[in-house]
Amino acid sequence: MDRWGVAVSNSTPNYSQSNGHAEAAVKAVKELVEKISPSGDLDTEEFKLGLLEFRNTPRENGLSPAQMVFGHQLCSIVPAHRSAYATCWKSVMEARDCQAAANANADAKTRYDLRSRGLEPLPIGTNVRVQDPKSKLWSHVGVVVAIGRYPAYRVKFASGSVLWRNRRFLRRLVNMGGSEGDDDGAQDQACDNGDDGRDGAFHTTEESGDDETAAHVENRSAAPRVNPPAQRQSGRCRTRKVIVSM
């Protein structure tokens, strides 16, 4: 593979978009099997001819898999002119295809970046939540122990297992504790100030002669507010009004 200039790298698990070329090839072969051999029998002459044409089909860089591996097209049932294998034509086309491939990759990246935004990198030691690939719930908690070449992170869980996950499947763990402690601290402060914790309750004393009588005013605090239920979108199908002008 190194002699042919092919670099091997591992894609992120559960993120097929990072390995788009391989996934596209798998999709093309599946469609070929469904069209030629719906029964799943791959030991037929029709499937072999279809696979041969698939290997002769040029890709986005202008070269077919046969040209990229063997350096020339394979003989198939589709007729080809001998000028297609001329040396001068081949050198000119290779230079043009290399330039077209470079431009295509740059254009593809530009189009993808228009509707995407970069995620904040996670340093080593960050506590994160990991999304489950099946339930789509952020139910797993781990810590980042390593950073890969691509936006992929090595996460270690409390059980000791270590997994690679893409950045889009990780969220920084936010500590939501302390809300109950804040409420308890507010109640303690109210008791120290002499308040019994009831809103709107106050005491008055009236003096008449030698006798002191205390009158307690009833608590006039309003009932606790109840938040209204969240509005839901109606499921009725609204018919479109058509206005015809004569």
Coordinates of N, CA and C in Angstrom, one line a residue:
M1 N 0.8 -1.2 0.0 CA 0.0 0.0 0.0 C 0.9 1.3 0.0
D2 N 2.0 1.2 0.8 CA 2.8 2.4 0.8 C 3.5 2.6 -0.6
R3 N 3.8 1.5 -1.3 CA 4.4 1.7 -2.6 C 3.5 2.3 -3.6
W4 N 2.2 2.1 -3.4 CA 1.2 2.7 -4.3 C 0.8 4.1 -3.8
G5 N 1.3 4.6 -2.7 CA 1.0 5.9 -2.2 C -0.4 5.9 -1.5
V6 N -0.8 4.8 -0.9 CA -2.1 4.7 -0.2 C -1.8 4.8 1.3
A7 N -2.4 5.8 2.0 CA -2.2 5.9 3.4 C -3.4 5.3 4.1
V8 N -3.2 4.5 5.1 CA -4.3 3.8 5.8 C -4.5 4.5 7.1
S9 N -5.7 4.9 7.4 CA -6.1 5.6 8.7 C -7.4 5.0 9.1
N10 N -7.6 5.0 10.4 CA -8.9 4.5 11.0 C -9.9 5.6 11.1
S11 N -11.1 5.3 10.7 CA -12.2 6.2 10.8 C -12.8 6.1 12.2
T12 N -13.6 7.2 12.6 CA -14.2 7.2 13.9 C -15.4 6.2 13.9
P13 N -15.5 5.4 15.0 CA -16.7 4.5 15.1 C -18.0 5.3 15.1
N14 N -19.0 4.6 14.5 CA -20.4 5.2 14.4 C -20.5 6.5 13.8
Y15 N -19.5 6.9 12.9 CA -19.5 8.1 12.2 C -19.0 7.8 10.8
S16 N -20.0 7.3 10.0 CA -19.6 6.8 8.6 C -19.3 8.0 7.7
Q17 N -19.7 9.2 8.0 CA -19.4 10.4 7.2 C -18.0 10.6 7.1
S18 N -17.2 10.2 8.1 CA -15.7 10.5 8.0 C -15.0 9.5 7.0
N19 N -15.7 8.5 6.6 CA -15.2 7.5 5.6 C -16.1 7.5 4.4
G20 N -16.3 8.7 3.8 CA -17.3 8.8 2.7 C -17.0 8.0 1.5
H21 N -15.8 7.9 1.0 CA -15.5 7.2 -0.2 C -15.7 5.7 -0.1
A22 N -15.4 5.2 1.0 CA -15.6 3.7 1.2 C -17.1 3.4 1.4
E23 N -17.8 4.3 2.1 CA -19.3 4.1 2.2 C -20.0 4.2 0.9
A24 N -19.5 5.2 0.0 CA -20.1 5.3 -1.3 C -19.9 4.1 -2.2
A25 N -18.7 3.5 -2.1 CA -18.4 2.3 -2.8 C -19.3 1.1 -2.4
V26 N -19.4 1.0 -1.1 CA -20.3 -0.1 -0.5 C -21.8 0.1 -1.0
K27 N -22.2 1.4 -1.0 CA -23.6 1.7 -1.5 C -23.7 1.3 -3.0
A28 N -22.7 1.6 -3.8 CA -22.8 1.3 -5.2 C -22.8 -0.2 -5.5
V29 N -22.0 -1.0 -4.7 CA -22.0 -2.4 -4.9 C -23.4 -3.0 -4.4
K30 N -23.9 -2.5 -3.4 CA -25.3 -3.0 -2.9 C -26.3 -2.7 -4.0
E31 N -26.3 -1.5 -4.6 CA -27.3 -1.3 -5.7 C -27.0 -2.2 -6.9
L32 N -25.8 -2.5 -7.1 CA -25.5 -3.4 -8.2 C -26.0 -4.8 -8.0
V33 N -25.9 -5.3 -6.7 CA -26.4 -6.6 -6.4 C -27.9 -6.6 -6.4
E34 N -28.6 -5.5 -6.0 CA -30.1 -5.5 -6.0 C -30.6 -5.5 -7.4
K35 N -29.9 -4.8 -8.3 CA -30.4 -4.7 -9.7 C -30.1 -6.0 -10.5
I36 N -28.9 -6.6 -10.3 CA -28.5 -7.7 -11.2 C -28.9 -9.0 -10.5
S37 N -28.7 -9.2 -9.3 CA -29.0 -10.4 -8.6 C -29.7 -10.2 -7.3
P38 N -31.1 -10.0 -7.4 CA -31.8 -9.7 -6.2 C -31.8 -10.9 -5.2
S39 N -31.6 -12.1 -5.7 CA -31.6 -13.3 -4.8 C -30.4 -13.4 -4.0
G40 N -29.3 -12.6 -4.3 CA -28.1 -12.6 -3.5 C -27.0 -13.5 -4.1
D41 N -27.3 -14.2 -5.2 CA -26.3 -15.1 -5.8 C -25.3 -14.3 -6.6
L42 N -24.0 -14.3 -6.1 CA -23.0 -13.5 -6.7 C -22.1 -14.3 -7.7
D43 N -22.4 -15.6 -7.8 CA -21.6 -16.4 -8.7 C -22.4 -16.5 -10.0
T44 N -22.6 -15.4 -10.6 CA -23.3 -15.4 -11.9 C -22.5 -14.5 -12.9
E45 N -22.7 -14.8 -14.2 CA -21.9 -14.1 -15.2 C -22.4 -12.6 -15.3
E46 N -23.7 -12.4 -15.1 CA -24.1 -11.0 -15.1 C -23.5 -10.1 -14.0
F47 N -23.4 -10.7 -12.8 CA -22.8 -9.9 -11.7 C -21.3 -9.6 -12.0
K48 N -20.6 -10.6 -12.6 CA -19.2 -10.4 -12.9 C -19.0 -9.3 -13.9
L49 N -19.9 -9.3 -14.9 CA -19.8 -8.2 -15.9 C -20.1 -6.9 -15.3
G50 N -21.1 -6.8 -14.5 CA -21.5 -5.6 -13.8 C -20.4 -5.1 -12.9
L51 N -19.7 -6.0 -12.2 CA -18.6 -5.6 -11.4 C -17.4 -5.1 -12.2
L52 N -17.2 -5.7 -13.4 CA -16.2 -5.3 -14.3 C -16.4 -3.8 -14.8
E53 N -17.6 -3.5 -15.1 CA -18.0 -2.2 -15.5 C -17.8 -1.2 -14.4
F54 N -18.2 -1.6 -13.2 CA -18.0 -0.8 -12.0 C -16.5 -0.4 -11.8
R55 N -15.6 -1.3 -12.1 CA -14.2 -1.1 -12.0 C -13.7 -0.2 -13.1
N56 N -14.4 -0.1 -14.2 CA -14.0 0.7 -15.3 C -14.6 2.1 -15.3
T57 N -15.5 2.3 -14.3 CA -16.2 3.6 -14.3 C -15.4 4.7 -13.6
P58 N -15.1 5.8 -14.3 CA -14.3 6.9 -13.7 C -14.9 7.4 -12.4
R59 N -14.1 7.9 -11.5 CA -14.6 8.5 -10.2 C -14.5 10.0 -10.4
E60 N -14.6 10.7 -9.2 CA -14.6 12.2 -9.3 C -13.3 12.7 -9.7
N61 N -12.2 12.0 -9.6 CA -10.9 12.5 -10.1 C -10.6 12.1 -11.5
G62 N -11.6 11.5 -12.2 CA -11.4 11.2 -13.6 C -10.8 9.9 -13.9
L63 N -10.3 9.1 -12.9 CA -9.7 7.8 -13.0 C -10.6 6.8 -12.5
S64 N -10.6 5.6 -13.2 CA -11.4 4.5 -12.7 C -10.6 3.7 -11.7
P65 N -11.2 2.8 -10.9 CA -10.4 1.9 -10.0 C -9.4 1.1 -10.8
A66 N -9.7 0.6 -12.0 CA -8.7 -0.2 -12.7 C -7.5 0.7 -13.1
Q67 N -7.7 1.9 -13.5 CA -6.6 2.8 -13.8 C -5.8 3.1 -12.6
M68 N -6.4 3.3 -11.5 CA -5.6 3.6 -10.3 C -4.8 2.5 -9.8
V69 N -5.3 1.2 -10.1 CA -4.5 0.1 -9.6 C -3.6 -0.5 -10.7
F70 N -4.1 -0.7 -11.9 CA -3.3 -1.3 -13.0 C -2.7 -0.3 -13.9
G71 N -3.2 0.9 -13.9 CA -2.6 1.9 -14.8 C -3.3 1.9 -16.2
H72 N -4.3 1.1 -16.4 CA -5.0 1.1 -17.7 C -6.4 0.5 -17.5
Q73 N -7.3 0.7 -18.5 CA -8.6 0.2 -18.4 C -8.6 -1.3 -18.6
L74 N -9.7 -2.0 -18.2 CA -9.8 -3.4 -18.4 C -10.7 -3.7 -19.6
C75 N -10.5 -4.8 -20.3 CA -11.3 -5.1 -21.4 C -12.7 -5.6 -20.9
S76 N -13.7 -5.0 -21.5 CA -15.1 -5.3 -21.1 C -15.9 -5.4 -22.3
I77 N -17.2 -5.5 -22.1 CA -18.2 -5.6 -23.2 C -18.4 -4.2 -23.9
V78 N -18.0 -3.2 -23.2 CA -18.2 -1.8 -23.8 C -17.0 -1.5 -24.7
P79 N -17.2 -1.2 -26.0 CA -16.1 -1.0 -26.9 C -15.3 0.3 -26.5
A80 N -14.0 0.3 -26.7 CA -13.2 1.5 -26.5 C -12.2 1.7 -27.6
H81 N -12.0 2.9 -28.0 CA -11.1 3.3 -29.1 C -9.7 3.2 -28.6
R82 N -8.8 2.7 -29.5 CA -7.4 2.5 -29.1 C -6.7 3.9 -28.8
S83 N -7.2 5.0 -29.3 CA -6.6 6.3 -28.9 C -6.8 6.6 -27.4
A84 N -7.7 5.9 -26.8 CA -7.9 6.2 -25.4 C -6.7 5.7 -24.6
Y85 N -5.9 4.8 -25.1 CA -4.7 4.3 -24.4 C -3.4 4.9 -24.9
A86 N -3.5 6.0 -25.7 CA -2.3 6.6 -26.2 C -1.5 7.3 -25.1
T87 N -0.2 7.3 -25.2 CA 0.7 7.8 -24.2 C 0.5 9.3 -24.0
C88 N 0.5 10.1 -25.1 CA 0.4 11.6 -24.9 C -0.9 12.0 -24.4
W89 N -2.0 11.3 -24.8 CA -3.3 11.6 -24.3 C -3.4 11.3 -22.8
K90 N -2.7 10.2 -22.4 CA -2.8 9.8 -21.0 C -2.1 10.8 -20.1
S91 N -0.9 11.3 -20.6 CA -0.2 12.2 -19.7 C -0.9 13.5 -19.6
V92 N -1.5 14.0 -20.7 CA -2.3 15.3 -20.6 C -3.5 15.1 -19.7
M93 N -4.2 14.0 -19.8 CA -5.4 13.8 -19.0 C -5.0 13.6 -17.5
E94 N -3.9 13.0 -17.2 CA -3.5 12.8 -15.8 C -3.2 14.2 -15.2
A95 N -2.6 15.1 -15.9 CA -2.3 16.4 -15.3 C -3.6 17.1 -15.1
R96 N -4.5 17.0 -16.0 CA -5.8 17.7 -15.9 C -6.6 17.1 -14.8
D97 N -6.6 15.8 -14.7 CA -7.4 15.1 -13.6 C -6.8 15.5 -12.2
C98 N -5.5 15.6 -12.1 CA -5.0 15.9 -10.8 C -5.4 17.3 -10.4
Q99 N -5.4 18.3 -11.3 CA -5.8 19.6 -11.0 C -7.3 19.6 -10.7
A100 N -8.1 18.9 -11.4 CA -9.5 18.8 -11.2 C -9.8 18.2 -9.8
A101 N -9.1 17.2 -9.4 CA -9.3 16.5 -8.1 C -9.0 17.5 -7.0
A102 N -7.9 18.3 -7.1 CA -7.5 19.2 -6.1 C -8.6 20.3 -5.9
N103 N -9.1 20.8 -7.1 CA -10.2 21.8 -7.0 C -11.5 21.2 -6.4
A104 N -11.8 20.0 -6.8 CA -13.0 19.4 -6.3 C -12.9 19.2 -4.8
N105 N -11.8 18.8 -4.2 CA -11.7 18.6 -2.8 C -11.8 20.0 -2.1
A106 N -11.2 21.0 -2.7 CA -11.3 22.3 -2.0 C -12.7 22.9 -2.1
D107 N -13.4 22.6 -3.2 CA -14.8 23.1 -3.3 C -15.7 22.3 -2.4
A108 N -15.5 21.0 -2.2 CA -16.3 20.2 -1.3 C -16.1 20.7 0.1
K109 N -14.9 21.0 0.5 CA -14.7 21.5 1.9 C -15.3 22.8 2.1
T110 N -15.3 23.7 1.1 CA -15.9 25.0 1.2 C -17.4 24.9 1.3
R111 N -18.0 24.1 0.5 CA -19.5 23.9 0.6 C -19.9 23.3 2.0
Y112 N -19.1 22.4 2.5 CA -19.4 21.8 3.8 C -19.3 22.8 4.9
D113 N -18.3 23.6 4.9 CA -18.0 24.6 5.9 C -19.0 25.7 6.0
L114 N -19.8 25.9 4.9 CA -20.8 27.0 4.9 C -21.9 26.7 5.9
R115 N -22.3 25.5 6.1 CA -23.4 25.1 7.0 C -22.9 24.4 8.2
S116 N -21.7 24.5 8.5 CA -21.2 23.8 9.7 C -20.4 24.8 10.6
R117 N -20.2 24.4 11.8 CA -19.5 25.2 12.7 C -18.5 24.3 13.5
G118 N -17.4 24.8 13.8 CA -16.4 24.1 14.6 C -16.8 23.9 16.1
L119 N -16.6 22.8 16.6 CA -16.9 22.5 18.0 C -15.7 22.8 18.9
E120 N -15.9 23.2 20.1 CA -14.9 23.6 21.0 C -14.0 22.3 21.3
P121 N -12.7 22.4 21.2 CA -11.8 21.3 21.5 C -11.9 20.9 23.0
L122 N -11.7 19.7 23.3 CA -11.7 19.2 24.7 C -10.3 18.8 25.1
P123 N -9.8 19.4 26.1 CA -8.4 19.1 26.6 C -8.5 17.7 27.3
I124 N -7.3 17.2 27.5 CA -7.2 15.9 28.2 C -7.5 16.1 29.7
G125 N -8.3 15.2 30.2 CA -8.8 15.3 31.6 C -10.2 15.9 31.7
T126 N -10.8 16.2 30.6 CA -12.2 16.8 30.7 C -13.2 15.7 30.9
N127 N -14.1 15.9 31.8 CA -15.2 15.0 32.0 C -16.3 15.3 30.9
V128 N -16.7 14.2 30.3 CA -17.7 14.4 29.1 C -18.8 13.4 29.3
R129 N -19.9 13.7 28.6 CA -21.0 12.7 28.4 C -20.9 12.2 27.0
V130 N -21.1 10.9 26.8 CA -21.0 10.2 25.5 C -22.4 9.8 25.1
Q131 N -22.8 10.0 23.8 CA -24.1 9.7 23.3 C -24.1 8.2 22.9
D132 N -25.1 7.5 23.3 CA -25.2 6.1 22.9 C -25.7 6.0 21.5
P133 N -25.0 5.2 20.6 CA -25.3 5.1 19.2 C -26.7 4.6 18.9
K134 N -27.3 3.8 19.8 CA -28.6 3.2 19.5 C -29.7 4.0 20.1
S135 N -29.7 4.3 21.4 CA -30.7 5.1 22.0 C -30.7 6.6 21.8
K136 N -29.5 7.1 21.4 CA -29.3 8.5 21.1 C -29.4 9.3 22.4
L137 N -29.2 8.6 23.6 CA -29.2 9.3 24.9 C -27.8 9.5 25.3
W138 N -27.6 10.7 26.0 CA -26.3 11.0 26.6 C -26.2 10.3 28.0
S139 N -26.1 9.0 28.0 CA -26.2 8.3 29.2 C -24.9 7.8 29.8
H140 N -23.8 7.9 29.1 CA -22.5 7.5 29.5 C -21.6 8.7 29.9
V141 N -20.9 8.5 30.9 CA -20.0 9.5 31.5 C -18.6 9.0 31.5
G142 N -17.6 9.8 31.0 CA -16.2 9.3 30.9 C -15.3 10.5 31.0
V143 N -14.0 10.3 30.8 CA -13.0 11.3 30.9 C -12.1 11.2 29.7
V144 N -11.7 12.3 29.1 CA -10.8 12.3 27.9 C -9.4 12.0 28.3
V145 N -8.8 10.9 27.7 CA -7.5 10.5 28.1 C -6.5 10.7 26.9
A146 N -7.0 10.9 25.7 CA -6.1 11.1 24.5 C -6.9 11.8 23.4
I147 N -6.1 12.4 22.5 CA -6.7 13.1 21.4 C -6.1 12.6 20.1
G148 N -6.9 12.2 19.2 CA -6.5 11.6 17.9 C -6.1 12.6 16.9
R149 N -5.8 12.1 15.7 CA -5.4 13.0 14.6 C -6.6 13.8 14.1
Y150 N -7.7 13.2 13.9 CA -8.9 13.9 13.5 C -9.7 14.3 14.8
P151 N -10.8 15.1 14.7 CA -11.5 15.5 15.9 C -12.1 14.3 16.6
A152 N -11.3 13.3 17.0 CA -11.7 12.2 17.7 C -10.9 12.1 19.0
Y153 N -11.6 11.6 20.1 CA -11.1 11.6 21.4 C -11.2 10.2 22.0
R154 N -10.2 9.8 22.8 CA -10.2 8.6 23.5 C -10.7 8.8 24.8
V155 N -11.9 8.1 25.1 CA -12.6 8.4 26.4 C -12.5 7.1 27.2
K156 N -12.2 7.3 28.5 CA -12.2 6.2 29.5 C -13.3 6.3 30.4
F157 N -14.0 5.2 30.6 CA -15.2 5.1 31.5 C -14.8 4.6 32.9
A158 N -15.8 4.7 33.8 CA -15.5 4.2 35.1 C -15.3 2.7 35.2
S159 N -15.8 2.0 34.3 CA -15.7 0.5 34.2 C -14.3 0.1 33.8
G160 N -13.5 1.0 33.2 CA -12.2 0.7 32.7 C -12.1 0.6 31.2
S161 N -13.2 0.5 30.5 CA -13.2 0.4 29.1 C -12.8 1.8 28.4
V162 N -12.1 1.7 27.3 CA -11.7 2.9 26.6 C -12.2 2.8 25.2
L163 N -12.8 3.9 24.7 CA -13.4 3.9 23.3 C -12.9 5.2 22.6
W164 N -12.9 5.1 21.3 CA -12.7 6.3 20.4 C -14.1 6.9 20.0
R165 N -14.3 8.2 20.2 CA -15.5 8.8 19.7 C -15.2 10.1 19.1
N166 N -16.0 10.5 18.1 CA -15.9 11.7 17.4 C -16.4 12.9 18.3
R167 N -15.9 14.1 18.0 CA -16.3 15.2 18.9 C -17.8 15.5 18.9
R168 N -18.5 15.2 17.8 CA -19.9 15.5 17.8 C -20.7 14.5 18.7
F169 N -20.1 13.4 19.2 CA -20.8 12.5 20.1 C -20.3 12.8 21.6
L170 N -19.6 13.9 21.8 CA -19.2 14.2 23.1 C -19.7 15.6 23.6
R171 N -20.1 15.7 24.8 CA -20.5 16.9 25.4 C -19.7 17.1 26.7
R172 N -19.3 18.3 26.9 CA -18.7 18.6 28.2 C -19.6 18.4 29.4
L173 N -19.2 17.7 30.4 CA -20.1 17.5 31.6 C -20.2 18.7 32.4
V174 N -21.4 19.2 32.6 CA -21.6 20.4 33.4 C -22.1 20.0 34.8
N175 N -21.5 20.4 35.8 CA -21.9 20.1 37.2 C -23.1 20.9 37.6
M176 N -24.2 20.3 37.7 CA -25.4 21.0 38.1 C -25.7 21.0 39.5
G177 N -24.8 20.5 40.4 CA -25.0 20.4 41.8 C -24.9 21.8 42.4
G178 N -25.4 21.9 43.6 CA -25.3 23.2 44.3 C -26.6 23.9 44.4
S179 N -27.6 23.5 43.6 CA -28.9 24.3 43.6 C -29.7 24.0 44.9
E180 N -29.6 22.7 45.3 CA -30.2 22.4 46.6 C -29.5 23.1 47.8
G181 N -28.2 23.1 47.7 CA -27.4 23.8 48.7 C -27.7 25.3 48.8
D182 N -27.9 25.9 47.7 CA -28.3 27.3 47.7 C -29.6 27.6 48.3
D183 N -30.6 26.7 48.1 CA -31.9 26.9 48.8 C -31.8 26.7 50.3
D184 N -31.0 25.7 50.7 CA -30.8 25.5 52.1 C -30.1 26.7 52.7
G185 N -29.1 27.3 52.0 CA -28.4 28.4 52.6 C -29.3 29.6 52.7
A186 N -30.3 29.8 51.8 CA -31.2 30.9 51.8 C -32.1 30.8 53.0
Q187 N -32.6 29.5 53.3 CA -33.4 29.3 54.4 C -32.7 29.5 55.7
D188 N -31.5 29.1 55.8 CA -30.7 29.4 57.1 C -30.5 30.8 57.3
Q189 N -30.3 31.6 56.2 CA -30.1 33.1 56.4 C -31.4 33.7 56.8
A190 N -32.5 33.2 56.3 CA -33.8 33.8 56.7 C -34.1 33.5 58.2
C191 N -33.7 32.4 58.7 CA -34.0 32.0 60.1 C -33.1 32.9 61.0
D192 N -31.8 33.2 60.6 CA -31.0 34.0 61.4 C -31.5 35.4 61.5
N193 N -32.2 35.9 60.5 CA -32.7 37.3 60.5 C -34.0 37.4 61.3
G194 N -34.5 36.2 61.8 CA -35.7 36.3 62.6 C -37.0 36.0 61.8
D195 N -36.8 35.6 60.6 CA -38.0 35.3 59.7 C -38.3 33.9 59.8
D196 N -39.5 33.5 59.9 CA -39.9 32.1 60.0 C -40.0 31.4 58.6
G197 N -39.6 32.1 57.6 CA -39.6 31.5 56.2 C -40.9 31.6 55.5
R198 N -41.9 32.2 56.0 CA -43.2 32.3 55.3 C -43.3 33.7 54.7
D199 N -43.5 33.8 53.4 CA -43.6 35.0 52.7 C -44.9 35.8 53.0
G200 N -44.8 37.1 53.3 CA -45.9 37.9 53.5 C -46.5 37.9 54.9
A201 N -45.9 37.2 55.8 CA -46.4 37.1 57.2 C -45.8 38.2 58.0
F202 N -46.5 39.0 58.8 CA -45.9 40.0 59.6 C -46.7 40.1 60.9
H203 N -46.1 40.6 61.9 CA -46.8 40.6 63.3 C -46.9 42.1 63.7
T204 N -48.0 42.4 64.4 CA -48.2 43.8 64.9 C -48.6 43.6 66.4
T205 N -48.2 44.6 67.2 CA -48.6 44.6 68.6 C -49.2 45.9 68.9
E206 N -50.2 45.9 69.7 CA -50.9 47.1 70.1 C -50.9 47.2 71.7
E207 N -50.6 48.4 72.2 CA -50.6 48.6 73.6 C -51.8 49.4 74.0
S208 N -52.6 49.0 75.0 CA -53.7 49.7 75.6 C -53.7 49.6 77.1
G209 N -53.2 50.7 77.7 CA -53.1 50.7 79.2 C -52.0 49.8 79.6
D210 N -52.3 49.0 80.7 CA -51.3 48.1 81.3 C -51.3 46.8 80.5
D211 N -52.4 46.5 79.8 CA -52.5 45.2 79.1 C -51.9 45.3 77.8
E212 N -51.0 44.3 77.4 CA -50.5 44.2 76.1 C -51.1 43.0 75.4
T213 N -51.7 43.3 74.2 CA -52.3 42.3 73.4 C -51.6 42.2 72.1
A214 N -51.4 41.0 71.6 CA -50.7 40.8 70.3 C -51.7 40.3 69.3
A215 N -51.7 41.0 68.2 CA -52.6 40.6 67.1 C -51.8 40.1 66.0
H216 N -52.1 38.9 65.5 CA -51.4 38.4 64.4 C -52.3 38.5 63.1
V217 N -51.7 39.1 62.2 CA -52.4 39.3 60.9 C -52.3 38.0 60.1
E218 N -53.4 37.6 59.5 CA -53.3 36.4 58.7 C -52.4 36.5 57.5
N219 N -51.9 35.4 57.2 CA -51.0 35.4 56.0 C -51.8 35.7 54.7
R220 N -51.5 36.8 54.1 CA -52.3 37.2 52.9 C -51.5 36.9 51.6
S221 N -50.5 36.1 51.8 CA -49.7 35.7 50.6 C -50.6 35.0 49.6
A222 N -50.4 35.3 48.3 CA -51.2 34.7 47.3 C -50.8 33.2 47.1
A223 N -51.6 32.5 46.5 CA -51.3 31.1 46.2 C -50.2 31.0 45.3
P224 N -49.4 29.9 45.4 CA -48.2 29.8 44.5 C -48.6 29.7 43.0
R225 N -47.8 30.4 42.2 CA -48.2 30.5 40.8 C -47.9 29.2 40.1
V226 N -48.8 28.8 39.3 CA -48.6 27.5 38.6 C -48.3 27.9 37.1
N227 N -47.2 27.4 36.6 CA -46.8 27.6 35.3 C -47.8 27.0 34.3
P228 N -48.2 27.7 33.3 CA -49.1 27.1 32.3 C -48.4 26.0 31.5
P229 N -49.2 25.0 31.1 CA -48.5 24.0 30.3 C -48.0 24.5 29.0
A230 N -46.9 23.9 28.5 CA -46.3 24.3 27.2 C -47.3 24.1 26.1
Q231 N -47.3 25.1 25.2 CA -48.2 25.0 24.1 C -47.6 24.0 23.1
R232 N -48.5 23.3 22.5 CA -48.2 22.2 21.6 C -48.7 22.6 20.2
Q233 N -48.0 22.2 19.2 CA -48.4 22.5 17.8 C -49.6 21.7 17.4
S234 N -50.6 22.3 16.8 CA -51.8 21.6 16.4 C -51.5 20.6 15.3
G235 N -52.1 19.5 15.4 CA -51.9 18.5 14.4 C -52.9 18.5 13.2
R236 N -53.7 19.6 13.2 CA -54.7 19.7 12.1 C -54.0 20.2 10.8
C237 N -54.4 19.7 9.7 CA -53.9 20.0 8.4 C -54.6 21.3 7.9
R238 N -53.9 22.3 7.8 CA -54.5 23.6 7.3 C -54.5 23.6 5.8
T239 N -55.7 23.8 5.2 CA -55.9 23.8 3.8 C -55.4 25.1 3.2
R240 N -54.8 25.0 2.1 CA -54.2 26.2 1.5 C -55.4 27.0 0.7
K241 N -55.5 28.3 1.0 CA -56.5 29.1 0.3 C -56.0 29.5 -1.1
V242 N -56.8 29.3 -2.1 CA -56.4 29.7 -3.4 C -57.3 30.9 -3.8
I243 N -56.7 32.0 -4.2 CA -57.4 33.2 -4.6 C -57.3 33.3 -6.1
V244 N -58.4 33.3 -6.8 CA -58.4 33.4 -8.3 C -58.9 34.8 -8.6
S245 N -58.0 35.5 -9.4 CA -58.4 36.8 -9.8 C -58.8 36.8 -11.3
M246 N -60.0 37.3 -11.6 CA -60.4 37.3 -13.0 C -60.0 38.6 -13.7

